[in-house]
Rosetta silent file (secondary structure, phi, psi, omega in degrees, C-alpha in Angstrom):
SEQUENCE: MDHSSPFPAGPSHDHALHALVDGRLPPADTKAVQQQLAADATAQATVAQWQAQRHQLRALHQDMLEAPLPDALLQTLARATARRDEQHRQWWRWGGMAASVLVAFALGWVGRGHWPAVAPNGLLAGNASAPSQRFAAQAAMAHAVYQPEQRHPVEVPAAQQEHLVQWLSKRLGRPLKVPLLTAQGYELVGGRLLPGDTGARAQFMYQNSAGERVTLYLGALVPTAATKLPPSAGSAVPATNTPQSSDTAFRFTQEGPVPGFYWTDQGFGYALSGQLSRPALQTLATAVYQQL
SCORE:     score description
SCORE:     0.000 S_00000001
   1 L     0.000  144.840 -177.790    0.000    0.000    0.000 S_00000001
   2 L   -75.361  108.834 -176.860    1.229    3.502   -0.778 S_00000001
   3 L   -79.069   -3.016  174.500    2.301    4.964    2.584 S_00000001
   4 L   -82.186   -5.568  179.351    2.543    8.441    1.035 S_00000001
   5 L   -64.515  149.453  176.201   -1.265    8.478    0.960 S_00000001
   6 L   -68.295   -2.795 -179.896   -3.005   10.904    3.345 S_00000001
   7 L  -124.333   74.394 -178.832   -4.711    7.830    4.835 S_00000001
   8 L   -68.864  164.667  178.819   -1.948    5.537    6.169 S_00000001
   9 L   -62.737  147.923 -179.001   -2.711    2.144    7.713 S_00000001
  10 L   124.992 -165.792 -178.211   -3.898    2.258   11.318 S_00000001
  11 H   -55.766  -39.476 -178.892   -6.744    4.010   13.181 S_00000001
  12 H   -66.483  -33.185  176.996   -6.766    6.942   10.746 S_00000001
  13 H   -66.359  -44.290  177.063   -7.114    4.506    7.853 S_00000001
  14 H   -61.514  -39.415  177.617  -10.091    2.792    9.559 S_00000001
  15 H   -61.470  -39.886  179.105  -11.625    6.196   10.175 S_00000001
  16 H   -65.310  -38.291  178.772  -11.268    6.983    6.472 S_00000001
  17 H   -66.098  -42.079  176.350  -12.981    3.712    5.532 S_00000001
  18 H   -60.501  -43.790 -179.935  -15.879    4.456    7.903 S_00000001
  19 H   -64.202  -35.364  177.917  -16.203    7.939    6.415 S_00000001
  20 H   -64.654  -46.679 -179.830  -16.195    6.452    2.918 S_00000001
  21 H   -61.561  -37.727 -178.289  -19.007    4.017    3.788 S_00000001
  22 H   -83.636   -4.494  179.669  -21.036    6.848    5.386 S_00000001
  23 L    72.434   32.346 -176.352  -20.450    9.185    2.439 S_00000001
  24 L  -107.141    4.737 -179.869  -18.678   11.811    4.562 S_00000001
  25 L   -87.970  144.056  171.677  -15.379   12.130    2.635 S_00000001
  26 L   -63.708  158.649 -177.350  -14.621   15.066    0.323 S_00000001
  27 H   -54.429  -43.558 -178.111  -14.348   14.087   -3.362 S_00000001
  28 H   -64.782  -42.025  179.582  -10.543   14.219   -3.439 S_00000001
  29 H   -69.752  -35.572  177.173  -10.189   12.048   -0.333 S_00000001
  30 H   -59.514  -44.234  179.524  -12.822    9.634   -1.639 S_00000001
  31 H   -63.140  -41.239 -179.247  -10.769    9.121   -4.781 S_00000001
  32 H   -64.483  -42.321 -179.554   -7.563    8.554   -2.745 S_00000001
  33 H   -68.416  -40.369  178.563   -9.197    5.931   -0.502 S_00000001
  34 H   -62.963  -34.550  175.680  -10.778    4.152   -3.473 S_00000001
  35 H   -65.011  -40.469  176.339   -7.324    3.944   -5.085 S_00000001
  36 H   -62.903  -42.031 -178.752   -6.003    2.299   -1.922 S_00000001
  37 H   -62.427  -32.457 -177.971   -8.919   -0.162   -1.916 S_00000001
  38 H   -60.359  -25.148 -178.608   -8.114   -1.221   -5.467 S_00000001
  39 L  -108.820   12.027 -175.588   -4.862   -2.740   -4.177 S_00000001
  40 L  -137.320   95.755 -176.191   -6.142   -4.116   -0.876 S_00000001
  41 H   -65.035  -35.066 -179.783   -8.556   -7.064   -1.110 S_00000001
  42 H   -64.824  -44.801  178.483   -8.958   -7.281    2.685 S_00000001
  43 H   -65.115  -36.601  177.414  -10.002   -3.648    2.947 S_00000001
  44 H   -60.449  -44.287  179.347  -12.393   -4.114    0.028 S_00000001
  45 H   -63.880  -39.153  178.886  -14.107   -6.976    1.856 S_00000001
  46 H   -62.976  -45.579  179.963  -14.339   -4.892    5.054 S_00000001
  47 H   -63.206  -41.992  179.315  -15.915   -1.965    3.232 S_00000001
  48 H   -62.047  -39.792  179.060  -18.393   -4.257    1.472 S_00000001
  49 H   -66.186  -43.085  178.950  -19.402   -5.785    4.813 S_00000001
  50 H   -64.038  -39.797  179.321  -19.885   -2.372    6.424 S_00000001
  51 H   -64.413  -39.908  178.198  -21.949   -1.153    3.474 S_00000001
  52 H   -64.142  -41.928  178.098  -24.187   -4.221    3.705 S_00000001
  53 H   -62.725  -40.348 -179.370  -24.679   -3.648    7.439 S_00000001
  54 H   -63.121  -43.688  179.433  -25.520    0.004    6.825 S_00000001
  55 H   -65.596  -38.117  179.366  -28.161   -0.886    4.235 S_00000001
  56 H   -65.862  -41.434 -179.922  -29.663   -3.523    6.541 S_00000001
  57 H   -66.201  -40.202 -179.113  -29.896   -1.092    9.467 S_00000001
  58 H   -69.057  -30.042 -178.398  -31.515    1.598    7.335 S_00000001
  59 H   -86.775  -11.208 -172.551  -34.043   -0.879    5.942 S_00000001
  60 H   -58.538  -49.313 -179.166  -34.873   -2.445    9.329 S_00000001
  61 L  -126.818   42.037 -178.576  -37.572    0.066   10.313 S_00000001
  62 H   -60.421  -34.287  179.758  -37.877    2.098    7.122 S_00000001
  63 H   -63.854  -35.913  179.162  -41.667    1.957    7.383 S_00000001
  64 H   -71.290  -36.642 -179.240  -41.515    3.600   10.820 S_00000001
  65 H   -66.078  -33.610 -177.137  -39.121    6.314    9.598 S_00000001
  66 H   -90.032  -12.302 -178.014  -41.437    7.246    6.756 S_00000001
  67 L   -73.833  145.298  177.424  -44.661    7.048    8.752 S_00000001
  68 L   -68.691  156.053  177.833  -46.200   10.329    9.963 S_00000001
  69 L   -65.371  140.099  177.681  -46.089   11.146   13.658 S_00000001
  70 L   -59.907  145.322  179.668  -49.155    9.891   15.563 S_00000001
  71 H   -58.175  -34.375 -178.866  -51.759   12.574   16.251 S_00000001
  72 H   -61.824  -39.167  179.147  -51.495   11.828   19.979 S_00000001
  73 H   -69.015  -40.426  178.935  -47.805   12.810   19.985 S_00000001
  74 H   -63.232  -40.454  178.301  -48.482   15.988   18.024 S_00000001
  75 H   -65.918  -39.007  177.432  -51.221   16.960   20.491 S_00000001
  76 H   -62.974  -42.044  178.410  -48.886   16.254   23.417 S_00000001
  77 H   -61.093  -41.241  179.688  -46.201   18.447   21.844 S_00000001
  78 H   -64.416  -41.555  178.764  -48.694   21.276   21.436 S_00000001
  79 H   -67.131  -40.732  179.608  -49.772   21.026   25.081 S_00000001
  80 H   -63.967  -38.893  178.627  -46.167   20.834   26.289 S_00000001
  81 H   -64.601  -41.436  178.838  -45.273   23.923   24.237 S_00000001
  82 H   -64.486  -41.333  178.575  -48.202   25.839   25.701 S_00000001
  83 H   -65.159  -39.691  179.464  -47.209   24.838   29.269 S_00000001
  84 H   -63.425  -42.354  178.971  -43.596   25.835   28.622 S_00000001
  85 H   -62.716  -39.564  178.755  -44.665   29.259   27.322 S_00000001
  86 H   -65.844  -39.306  177.226  -46.841   29.766   30.394 S_00000001
  87 H   -62.900  -39.698  177.735  -43.939   28.783   32.680 S_00000001
  88 H   -62.022  -41.931  178.317  -41.713   31.304   30.910 S_00000001
  89 H   -63.816  -38.468  178.460  -44.285   34.022   31.502 S_00000001
  90 H   -65.682  -40.368  178.488  -44.499   33.058   35.171 S_00000001
  91 H   -63.081  -37.851  177.453  -40.716   33.187   35.513 S_00000001
  92 H   -64.176  -40.931  179.115  -40.677   36.705   34.034 S_00000001
  93 H   -64.859  -44.076  178.621  -43.329   37.802   36.511 S_00000001
  94 H   -65.626  -34.408  177.639  -41.426   36.234   39.424 S_00000001
  95 H   -62.461  -41.530  177.193  -38.207   37.794   38.127 S_00000001
  96 H   -65.371  -39.298  177.792  -39.768   41.242   38.266 S_00000001
  97 H   -64.819  -40.906  179.593  -41.066   40.594   41.771 S_00000001
  98 H   -63.128  -39.915  178.401  -37.642   39.369   42.884 S_00000001
  99 H   -62.889  -39.817  178.972  -36.000   42.533   41.543 S_00000001
 100 H   -64.190  -39.981  179.239  -38.494   44.657   43.465 S_00000001
 101 H   -64.035  -40.121  178.723  -37.762   42.741   46.662 S_00000001
 102 H   -61.897  -44.520  178.535  -34.019   43.289   46.184 S_00000001
 103 H   -62.304  -43.587  179.975  -34.510   47.020   45.751 S_00000001
 104 H   -61.637  -40.558  179.198  -36.762   47.117   48.787 S_00000001
 105 H   -63.603  -43.129 -179.188  -34.197   45.267   50.830 S_00000001
 106 H   -62.935  -31.802 -179.265  -31.432   47.663   49.732 S_00000001
 107 L   -85.606   -2.512  177.358  -33.536   50.615   50.772 S_00000001
 108 L    89.658   15.242 -179.265  -34.166   49.120   54.168 S_00000001
 109 L   -70.883  -22.555  171.674  -37.793   48.187   53.654 S_00000001
 110 L  -121.191   69.023 -167.674  -37.070   44.858   55.289 S_00000001
 111 L   -68.994   -0.797 -178.692  -34.568   46.202   57.741 S_00000001
 112 L   -93.199    2.797  172.051  -34.286   43.138   59.931 S_00000001
 113 L    77.529   20.746  179.950  -32.111   41.252   57.475 S_00000001
 114 L  -124.799  131.420  173.712  -34.442   38.271   56.823 S_00000001
 115 L   -77.274  147.706  173.948  -35.948   37.221   53.495 S_00000001
 116 L   -64.586  118.181 -173.226  -39.542   36.086   53.597 S_00000001
 117 L   -63.270  -27.403 -174.065  -39.123   32.296   53.733 S_00000001
 118 H   -72.238  -24.778 -173.629  -42.294   31.592   51.820 S_00000001
 119 H   -65.978  -60.786 -179.282  -41.189   33.320   48.599 S_00000001
 120 H   -68.493  -38.249 -178.331  -38.329   31.106   47.369 S_00000001
 121 H   -66.408  -42.091  179.363  -39.656   27.919   48.906 S_00000001
 122 H   -62.506  -38.137 -179.300  -43.115   28.423   47.501 S_00000001
 123 H   -65.658  -46.926 -178.552  -41.735   29.032   44.024 S_00000001
 124 H   -65.170  -42.336 -178.841  -39.587   25.900   44.030 S_00000001
 125 H   -64.026  -36.510 -177.916  -42.336   23.717   45.462 S_00000001
 126 H   -67.944  -26.506 -176.887  -44.810   24.936   42.869 S_00000001
 127 H  -101.390   -4.173 -178.581  -42.533   23.954   39.951 S_00000001
 128 L   -72.296  141.774  179.025  -41.261   20.635   41.332 S_00000001
 129 L  -111.570  118.547 -178.055  -42.456   17.553   39.480 S_00000001
 130 L   -65.369  144.881  177.612  -43.018   14.457   41.605 S_00000001
 131 H   -55.363  -36.010 -179.293  -41.376   11.254   40.317 S_00000001
 132 H   -66.051  -34.781  177.308  -44.768    9.543   40.225 S_00000001
 133 H   -68.549  -41.902  177.123  -46.141   12.242   37.918 S_00000001
 134 H   -62.616  -40.180  179.004  -43.158   11.917   35.586 S_00000001
 135 H   -58.836  -46.515 -179.496  -43.647    8.145   35.675 S_00000001
 136 H   -64.147  -39.018  178.751  -47.287    8.498   34.626 S_00000001
 137 H   -65.523  -39.862  178.446  -46.351   10.904   31.818 S_00000001
 138 H   -66.543  -36.502  177.613  -43.695    8.493   30.530 S_00000001
 139 H   -63.120  -44.174  179.978  -46.221    5.652   30.613 S_00000001
 140 H   -64.936  -39.434  179.962  -48.694    7.658   28.531 S_00000001
 141 H   -66.580  -42.363  178.517  -45.983    8.617   26.048 S_00000001
 142 H   -62.313  -38.654  177.425  -44.819    5.007   25.685 S_00000001
 143 H   -62.462  -45.918 -177.776  -48.429    3.968   25.056 S_00000001
 144 H   -63.276  -31.832 -178.797  -48.850    6.649   22.378 S_00000001
 145 H   -74.050  -45.503 -170.781  -45.663    5.534   20.612 S_00000001
 146 H   -98.211  -20.064 -177.700  -46.297    1.789   20.475 S_00000001
 147 L   -59.690  -38.431 -178.184  -50.094    1.456   20.547 S_00000001
 148 L   -74.268  -14.428 -173.867  -50.542    2.328   16.820 S_00000001
 149 L   -63.495  132.215  175.984  -47.907   -0.208   15.710 S_00000001
 150 L  -101.935  -36.261 -177.796  -49.243   -3.105   13.670 S_00000001
 151 L   -91.480  -32.042 -176.087  -46.006   -4.899   12.745 S_00000001
 152 L  -133.142   54.910 -179.252  -43.884   -4.193   15.840 S_00000001
 153 L   -70.672  -25.901 -177.761  -46.187   -3.411   18.797 S_00000001
 154 L  -138.712  162.046  174.622  -44.057   -5.512   21.183 S_00000001
 155 L   -84.007  -42.068 -179.081  -40.550   -6.958   21.392 S_00000001
 156 E  -122.469  121.705 -176.967  -41.615  -10.371   22.737 S_00000001
 157 E   -75.271  167.121 -178.776  -45.074  -11.724   21.785 S_00000001
 158 H   -62.211  -25.811  178.751  -47.518  -13.374   24.162 S_00000001
 159 H   -62.260  -21.072  178.123  -46.654  -16.774   22.669 S_00000001
 160 H  -113.085   41.978 -173.731  -43.311  -16.461   24.493 S_00000001
 161 H   -59.756  -40.345 -179.323  -44.805  -15.201   27.765 S_00000001
 162 H   -61.125  -45.677  177.350  -42.564  -17.322   30.000 S_00000001
 163 H   -63.898  -41.359 -179.827  -39.430  -15.962   28.339 S_00000001
 164 H   -58.132  -47.864 -177.717  -40.887  -12.431   28.421 S_00000001
 165 H   -66.081  -42.914  179.307  -41.522  -12.545   32.174 S_00000001
 166 H   -62.867  -44.402 -178.474  -38.097  -14.054   32.961 S_00000001
 167 H   -63.660  -50.724 -178.123  -36.298  -11.505   30.795 S_00000001
 168 H   -68.645  -34.667  177.380  -38.104   -8.435   32.146 S_00000001
 169 H   -61.845  -41.897  179.719  -37.894   -9.692   35.747 S_00000001
 170 H   -65.768  -42.613 -176.718  -34.117   -9.989   35.378 S_00000001
 171 H   -71.845  -32.658 -179.674  -33.769   -6.536   33.822 S_00000001
 172 H   -90.346   -8.047  174.431  -36.001   -4.822   36.418 S_00000001
 173 L    76.576   23.494  177.432  -34.405   -6.696   39.331 S_00000001
 174 L  -161.068  150.968 -179.377  -37.582   -8.174   40.788 S_00000001
 175 L   -67.226  130.265  179.808  -40.036  -10.982   39.935 S_00000001
 176 L  -108.599  158.426  177.890  -42.814   -9.734   37.689 S_00000001
 177 L  -134.809  135.277  178.869  -46.252  -11.131   37.023 S_00000001
 178 L   -91.317  112.560  179.340  -48.391  -10.578   33.942 S_00000001
 179 L   -64.745  148.400  175.177  -51.983   -9.860   35.038 S_00000001
 180 L   -94.981  128.114  178.429  -54.792  -11.668   33.222 S_00000001
 181 L  -120.696   23.616 -179.602  -57.491   -9.416   31.775 S_00000001
 182 H   -60.987  -38.760 -179.701  -59.397  -12.095   29.879 S_00000001
 183 H   -63.915  -25.138  178.845  -62.466  -11.586   32.064 S_00000001
 184 H   -93.505    2.573  176.627  -62.477   -7.944   31.015 S_00000001
 185 L    92.533   12.093 -177.484  -62.182   -8.880   27.319 S_00000001
 186 E  -117.193  137.980  176.952  -58.466   -8.192   26.839 S_00000001
 187 E  -114.283  148.587  179.304  -55.743  -10.599   25.750 S_00000001
 188 E   -68.774  130.322  173.918  -52.005  -10.135   26.163 S_00000001
 189 E   -89.827  -39.421 -178.643  -50.229   -9.006   22.978 S_00000001
 190 E   152.262 -159.042 -178.226  -46.733   -9.128   24.497 S_00000001
 191 E  -155.395  175.325  179.647  -44.259   -6.794   26.110 S_00000001
 192 E  -153.365  163.735  176.215  -41.078   -4.820   25.744 S_00000001
 193 E   -98.993  136.177 -179.095  -38.192   -3.291   27.697 S_00000001
 194 E  -134.029  154.598  175.265  -37.986    0.508   27.938 S_00000001
 195 E   -82.268  154.966  177.441  -35.590    3.000   29.595 S_00000001
 196 E  -143.848  177.297 -178.513  -36.666    5.121   32.560 S_00000001
 197 L   -59.611  -35.992 -173.559  -35.396    7.795   34.941 S_00000001
 198 L  -116.041   19.337  179.324  -34.158    5.222   37.461 S_00000001
 199 E   129.482 -153.998 -174.391  -33.342    2.280   35.200 S_00000001
 200 E   -71.947  146.628  173.302  -35.242   -0.280   33.167 S_00000001
 201 E  -126.433  156.470  178.575  -39.017   -0.150   32.725 S_00000001
 202 E  -120.411  148.983  175.588  -41.387   -2.790   31.340 S_00000001
 203 E  -132.950  125.086  173.992  -44.485   -2.409   29.192 S_00000001
 204 E  -108.893  133.832 -178.592  -47.167   -5.073   28.720 S_00000001
 205 E  -112.285  138.582  178.059  -49.712   -4.529   25.953 S_00000001
 206 E  -125.259  154.909 -179.803  -53.283   -5.899   25.859 S_00000001
 207 E  -145.178  141.998  176.989  -55.915   -5.816   23.118 S_00000001
 208 E  -100.728 -179.138 -175.706  -59.637   -6.595   22.955 S_00000001
 209 L   -66.151  -20.287  178.349  -61.724   -7.997   20.104 S_00000001
 210 L   -87.163    0.433 -179.953  -62.462   -4.459   18.856 S_00000001
 211 L    86.621    4.251  178.067  -58.745   -3.743   18.456 S_00000001
 212 L   -76.431  138.093 -176.335  -58.605   -1.374   21.443 S_00000001
 213 E  -120.212  144.845  170.761  -55.312   -1.512   23.281 S_00000001
 214 E  -129.566  154.737  178.931  -54.188   -0.722   26.813 S_00000001
 215 E  -129.632  141.443  174.415  -50.672   -0.878   28.223 S_00000001
 216 E  -106.369  120.212 -175.788  -49.362   -1.610   31.702 S_00000001
 217 E  -113.520  131.386 -176.188  -46.129    0.271   32.401 S_00000001
 218 E  -147.855  152.585  179.716  -44.069   -0.569   35.492 S_00000001
 219 E   170.180  169.906 -177.926  -40.693    0.093   37.057 S_00000001
 220 E   -71.691  147.380  177.337  -38.825    1.411   40.079 S_00000001
 221 L  -118.699  156.065  169.691  -39.306    5.019   41.230 S_00000001
 222 L   -70.206  126.268 -179.374  -37.143    7.371   43.260 S_00000001
 223 L   -56.587  138.332  179.223  -38.730    7.279   46.740 S_00000001
 224 L  -133.746  139.843 -179.142  -40.688   10.434   47.476 S_00000001
 225 L   -78.445  -24.876 -177.207  -42.187   11.628   50.723 S_00000001
 226 L  -106.049  116.003  178.457  -44.963   13.541   48.984 S_00000001
 227 L  -111.713   -5.742  179.261  -47.448   11.444   47.045 S_00000001
 228 L   -77.396  129.397 -177.419  -50.358   13.871   47.038 S_00000001
 229 L   -96.598  149.766  173.667  -50.836   15.407   43.592 S_00000001
 230 L   -67.488  154.317 -176.395  -52.063   18.928   42.839 S_00000001
 231 L   -55.912  -32.220 -177.339  -55.623   19.060   41.461 S_00000001
 232 L   -72.084  -21.670 -175.832  -54.385   19.981   37.973 S_00000001
 233 L   -95.281  -27.712 -178.406  -52.227   16.857   37.674 S_00000001
 234 L   178.380  172.078 -179.967  -54.549   14.155   38.925 S_00000001
 235 E  -141.512  143.473 -179.537  -57.188   13.237   41.439 S_00000001
 236 E   -71.332  151.471 -179.516  -57.495   10.432   43.931 S_00000001
 237 L  -117.845   97.341  178.208  -60.140    7.793   43.312 S_00000001
 238 L   -73.444  123.294  177.511  -61.782    6.638   46.526 S_00000001
 239 L  -159.219  143.131 -173.995  -63.138    3.126   46.083 S_00000001
 240 L   -69.805  -22.942 -178.035  -63.324    0.152   48.406 S_00000001
 241 L  -102.196   18.697  177.432  -61.742   -2.240   45.875 S_00000001
 242 L  -124.575  159.868 -178.232  -58.749   -0.045   45.056 S_00000001
 243 L   -60.998  138.639 -173.020  -55.593    0.708   47.078 S_00000001
 244 L  -118.800  -12.547 -178.969  -56.238    3.274   49.790 S_00000001
 245 L   -70.726  165.440 -178.992  -52.927    3.927   51.590 S_00000001
 246 L   -64.346  -24.055 -178.092  -50.951    7.107   50.874 S_00000001
 247 L   -85.410  -30.360 -171.085  -48.358    5.023   49.004 S_00000001
 248 L  -115.312    7.203 -177.430  -50.720    2.980   46.837 S_00000001
 249 L   -60.803  136.389  175.592  -53.761    5.211   46.200 S_00000001
 250 L   -63.874  141.882  173.223  -54.961    5.199   42.602 S_00000001
 251 E  -128.779  136.244  177.054  -54.464    8.444   40.720 S_00000001
 252 E  -102.884  135.075  179.325  -56.200    9.373   37.488 S_00000001
 253 E  -137.260  144.809  172.468  -54.391   11.579   34.980 S_00000001
 254 L  -136.349   30.565  178.652  -55.176   12.920   31.538 S_00000001
 255 L   -76.462  -27.552 -176.332  -52.217   15.285   31.200 S_00000001
 256 L   -89.617 -164.627 -178.849  -50.471   13.102   28.615 S_00000001
 257 L   -67.484  -24.428  177.077  -51.505   11.906   25.151 S_00000001
 258 L  -138.078  154.085  177.739  -53.875    9.334   26.692 S_00000001
 259 L   -74.990  166.664  178.586  -55.583    9.070   30.083 S_00000001
 260 E  -172.460  166.167  171.713  -54.525    6.541   32.667 S_00000001
 261 E  -112.508  140.796  177.686  -54.485    5.360   36.265 S_00000001
 262 E  -141.679  154.949  179.006  -51.237    5.020   38.185 S_00000001
 263 E  -155.843  164.349  178.171  -50.151    3.998   41.665 S_00000001
 264 E  -126.662  154.105  179.865  -46.997    3.122   43.584 S_00000001
 265 E  -145.818  105.525  178.342  -46.207    0.333   45.997 S_00000001
 266 L    54.922   48.204  175.993  -43.008    0.432   48.080 S_00000001
 267 L    82.173    4.491  179.921  -41.098    2.486   45.536 S_00000001
 268 E  -114.841  131.747 -175.114  -42.357    0.569   42.494 S_00000001
 269 E  -103.867  149.643  177.058  -44.685    2.277   40.037 S_00000001
 270 E  -135.565  139.130  177.823  -47.545    0.961   37.921 S_00000001
 271 E  -144.433  127.404  176.391  -49.502    2.829   35.235 S_00000001
 272 E  -108.695  120.717 -174.720  -52.355    1.594   33.049 S_00000001
 273 E  -122.876  147.867  176.858  -52.906    3.766   29.975 S_00000001
 274 E   175.534  156.301 -179.918  -55.417    3.676   27.145 S_00000001
 275 L   -84.761   65.901 -179.417  -57.866    5.712   25.101 S_00000001
 276 L  -125.809  171.423  175.801  -60.823    4.565   27.202 S_00000001
 277 L   -70.349  160.413 -179.911  -63.342    6.171   29.512 S_00000001
 278 H   -60.423  -45.734  178.491  -62.342    6.752   33.114 S_00000001
 279 H   -61.634  -38.779  179.916  -64.689    4.043   34.510 S_00000001
 280 H   -65.418  -41.699  178.291  -63.414    1.491   31.976 S_00000001
 281 H   -65.642  -39.841 -179.618  -59.805    2.273   32.824 S_00000001
 282 H   -64.761  -37.804  177.556  -60.516    2.093   36.546 S_00000001
 283 H   -61.410  -44.645  179.349  -62.098   -1.344   36.142 S_00000001
 284 H   -67.216  -42.297 -179.346  -59.002   -2.614   34.325 S_00000001
 285 H   -63.502  -39.039  178.040  -56.604   -0.951   36.777 S_00000001
 286 H   -63.955  -41.497  178.228  -58.445   -2.521   39.708 S_00000001
 287 H   -63.427  -38.197  177.816  -58.209   -5.948   38.084 S_00000001
 288 H   -65.695  -48.282 -177.289  -54.479   -5.440   37.556 S_00000001
 289 H   -59.430  -40.603 -176.934  -53.896   -4.283   41.135 S_00000001
 290 H   -66.685  -18.340 -179.196  -55.759   -7.242   42.609 S_00000001
 291 H  -100.375   -5.859 -176.708  -53.412   -9.658   40.800 S_00000001
 292 L  -100.007    0.000    0.000  -50.091   -7.991   41.680 S_00000001
């Protein structure tokens, strides 16, 4: 091989081959590397293998790449943008108030040298997002992403339920159980592994004879002392056949792309999501809770 080439053998040569396969080389460098390949059968085989892998990866989910975004995700984005704009306006208002307080302090209007404790604490508490609320939002988003899928709704189908449960139990670090919802008209489609704030999460998908789907999302949460949600984020559901302790009380939310019920039990979260009525979702969530 010509060692006077700008791409000598070694790491820089491999980098040049990767850039050639990805189409990132300038024309002059492309020509120089191709001249080297003409005299190096091993490098030619490597490049051919990388090109084949690249084409296979691009074709793997080409249908998903070309598909339009689900309406549920677009609606969620619009709501999130509106909430962000409102938060920005609130921060500007609080910023002006903070500046006024500073001026007042400098002029001696609060001459005893103490800031009002409620101002900064109240602001931070009002904007804090409880882990359970984030968990419920992530569950709704995961449902919106995978529920429309016809070819790849799950990673492991229900036909391999034993393998699915063993695999997800190992990844989540605790024995899992797949609830049966046959009495409610739903059959297991399968499940998948998903990432979360505190590690791995699992999603089980169910479907009824009408093609309606619900998903059960579960995983570990960061322990939190406050489990009571503000009225705008969710509301407790008092019912004798649902969990009633402060740690496990059912919460209903419709902040995300789909409504759902969620609850926690000793630091582990569960969320049932679906485009159903609140009573229908509560019936399914109760059936799930009673089996876990």
